[in-house]
Short mmCIF file of C-alpha atoms in Angstrom, two decimals:
data_model
loop_
_atom_site.label_atom_id
_atom_site.label_comp_id
_atom_site.label_asym_id
_atom_site.label_seq_id
_atom_site.Cartn_x
_atom_site.Cartn_y
_atom_site.Cartn_z
CA MET A 1 -71.56 111.45 252.64
CA LYS A 2 -68.25 113.38 251.62
CA VAL A 3 -68.86 117.22 250.45
CA GLN A 4 -66.78 118.13 247.61
CA GLU A 5 -64.89 121.24 248.29
CA PRO A 6 -65.08 123.37 245.25
CA GLU A 7 -61.47 123.44 243.44
CA GLU A 8 -60.02 126.96 244.01
CA GLU A 9 -59.88 128.81 240.83
CA THR A 10 -55.97 130.98 240.34
CA THR A 11 -56.42 133.61 239.18
CA ASP A 12 -53.83 135.30 236.65
CA MET A 13 -53.14 138.70 236.13
CA GLN A 14 -52.77 139.69 232.19
CA MET A 15 -49.43 141.34 231.75
CA ALA A 16 -50.02 142.55 228.01
CA PRO A 17 -52.17 145.35 228.73
CA MET A 18 -50.27 146.39 231.57
CA ILE A 19 -47.09 146.47 229.28
CA ASP A 20 -48.83 148.54 226.74
CA ILE A 21 -50.43 150.99 229.26
CA VAL A 22 -46.73 151.40 230.00
CA PHE A 23 -45.22 152.09 226.39
CA GLN A 24 -47.68 154.53 225.68
CA LEU A 25 -47.11 156.52 229.15
CA ILE A 26 -43.09 156.31 227.71
CA ILE A 27 -43.55 157.80 224.51
CA PHE A 28 -46.39 160.52 225.58
CA PHE A 29 -43.64 161.85 228.01
CA MET A 30 -40.33 161.40 225.30
CA CYS A 31 -42.70 163.54 223.14
CA ALA A 32 -44.01 166.28 226.21
CA THR A 33 -39.96 166.82 226.71
CA THR A 34 -38.81 166.98 223.17
CA PHE A 35 -41.64 170.03 222.65
CA GLN A 36 -40.75 171.66 226.27
CA LYS A 37 -37.26 172.03 224.90
CA PHE A 38 -38.44 173.68 221.59
CA GLU A 39 -40.26 176.06 223.60
CA ARG A 40 -37.13 176.66 225.62
CA GLU A 41 -34.71 177.39 221.95
CA LEU A 42 -37.79 179.21 220.78
CA LYS A 43 -35.94 182.95 220.09
CA THR A 44 -38.26 185.43 220.90
CA ASN A 45 -37.83 189.51 221.23
CA ILE A 46 -39.37 190.92 224.61
CA PRO A 47 -40.21 194.58 224.44
CA VAL A 48 -38.18 196.51 227.29
CA MET A 49 -40.25 198.52 229.36
CA SER A 50 -39.07 202.48 228.89
CA GLN A 51 -38.43 204.72 231.45
CA GLN A 52 -39.55 207.71 229.15
CA ILE A 53 -42.08 209.52 230.78
CA VAL A 54 -45.33 209.78 228.37
CA GLU A 55 -46.64 212.92 227.75
CA ARG A 56 -50.59 213.01 227.83
CA LYS A 57 -52.38 214.85 225.73
CA MET A 58 -55.52 216.78 226.10
CA GLU A 59 -58.45 217.92 223.41
CA ASP A 60 -58.65 221.16 222.77
CA VAL A 61 -61.96 222.64 225.30
CA VAL A 62 -64.49 224.35 223.27
CA VAL A 63 -66.44 226.55 225.12
CA ARG A 64 -70.01 226.97 222.93
CA ILE A 65 -71.78 229.98 223.70
CA ASP A 66 -75.56 230.01 221.85
CA ARG A 67 -78.12 232.81 220.75
CA GLU A 68 -79.56 232.49 224.39
CA GLY A 69 -76.20 233.30 225.96
CA ARG A 70 -76.16 230.02 227.43
CA ILE A 71 -72.67 228.67 227.87
CA PHE A 72 -71.38 224.67 227.32
CA VAL A 73 -68.88 222.82 227.17
CA GLY A 74 -69.93 219.51 225.77
CA ASN A 75 -73.17 219.18 227.61
CA LYS A 76 -72.66 220.98 230.90
CA GLN A 77 -74.35 224.32 231.32
CA TYR A 78 -72.22 226.86 232.82
CA VAL A 79 -74.17 230.08 234.65
CA PRO A 80 -72.29 232.79 235.26
CA ASP A 81 -73.27 234.98 238.63
CA ARG A 82 -74.02 238.58 239.19
CA GLU A 83 -70.66 239.60 238.39
CA TRP A 84 -70.50 237.85 235.03
CA ASN A 85 -68.11 235.47 236.95
CA ILE A 86 -68.15 231.71 236.23
CA PRO A 87 -67.12 229.88 238.98
CA GLU A 88 -67.53 226.44 237.98
CA LEU A 89 -65.96 226.66 234.49
CA ILE A 90 -63.08 228.47 236.24
CA ALA A 91 -62.45 225.35 238.52
CA MET A 92 -62.52 222.71 235.88
CA LEU A 93 -60.21 224.68 233.65
CA SER A 94 -57.87 225.35 236.37
CA ARG A 95 -58.35 221.18 237.29
CA LEU A 96 -57.01 220.87 233.23
CA LYS A 97 -54.35 223.03 233.30
CA LYS A 98 -53.27 221.62 236.31
CA PHE A 99 -52.81 218.26 234.47
CA PHE A 100 -52.20 219.71 230.85
CA PRO A 101 -50.07 223.26 231.18
CA ASP A 102 -50.63 223.66 227.00
CA GLN A 103 -54.34 223.33 227.47
CA SER A 104 -56.16 225.20 224.94
CA VAL A 105 -59.36 226.75 224.89
CA ILE A 106 -61.66 227.33 221.33
CA ILE A 107 -64.83 230.05 222.19
CA GLU A 108 -67.20 229.22 219.76
CA ALA A 109 -69.91 231.95 220.14
CA ASP A 110 -72.93 232.67 218.25
CA LYS A 111 -73.34 235.87 216.47
CA GLU A 112 -76.02 237.27 217.85
CA VAL A 113 -74.67 236.65 221.52
CA GLU A 114 -73.57 239.69 223.71
CA HIS A 115 -69.93 240.33 224.13
CA GLN A 116 -70.51 240.32 227.73
CA LYS A 117 -70.93 237.04 228.14
CA VAL A 118 -67.83 236.22 225.73
CA VAL A 119 -65.93 238.49 228.17
CA ALA A 120 -67.00 236.28 231.11
CA VAL A 121 -65.73 233.62 228.98
CA LEU A 122 -62.71 235.11 228.37
CA ASN A 123 -62.28 236.10 232.37
CA ALA A 124 -62.63 232.59 233.07
CA CYS A 125 -59.64 231.44 230.87
CA ALA A 126 -57.26 234.22 232.39
CA ALA A 127 -58.61 233.19 235.91
CA ALA A 128 -57.22 229.45 235.30
CA ASP A 129 -54.43 231.07 233.71
CA ILE A 130 -54.77 229.49 230.40
CA SER A 131 -53.48 231.78 227.40
CA ASN A 132 -54.03 229.76 224.69
CA ILE A 133 -57.45 230.66 223.53
CA SER A 134 -59.21 230.76 220.01
CA PHE A 135 -62.32 232.03 218.11
CA VAL A 136 -64.41 230.21 215.92
CA GLU A 137 -67.75 230.87 214.37
#
């Protein structure tokens, strides 16, 4: 008895889908290169870096003296020592004067406050070499 051998199937590769993909790739690359060409031709004005030094400006420092004689700059309280010196305030004003030479100070004192407290703040401004001082009520 003779065994029949199965016939070999020939596998053919279909070329039509591969040709479709190749054409789609060609169209894609043609479009992509034309967009790059337009981007290169785009006229833009790029800002030039300035060599000018920008002057920093500081707002006025407001020193408040309340009815009890407490001295505040912002939310920080400064306490004078026995000789009515305020070293922390002098240090803070000196740092500001170093970075902002035209720094100004506004003293906002209560009407009922002792004059010695106002003089202590004026002395702190003088020690920090700040001469631009204003008073407000």
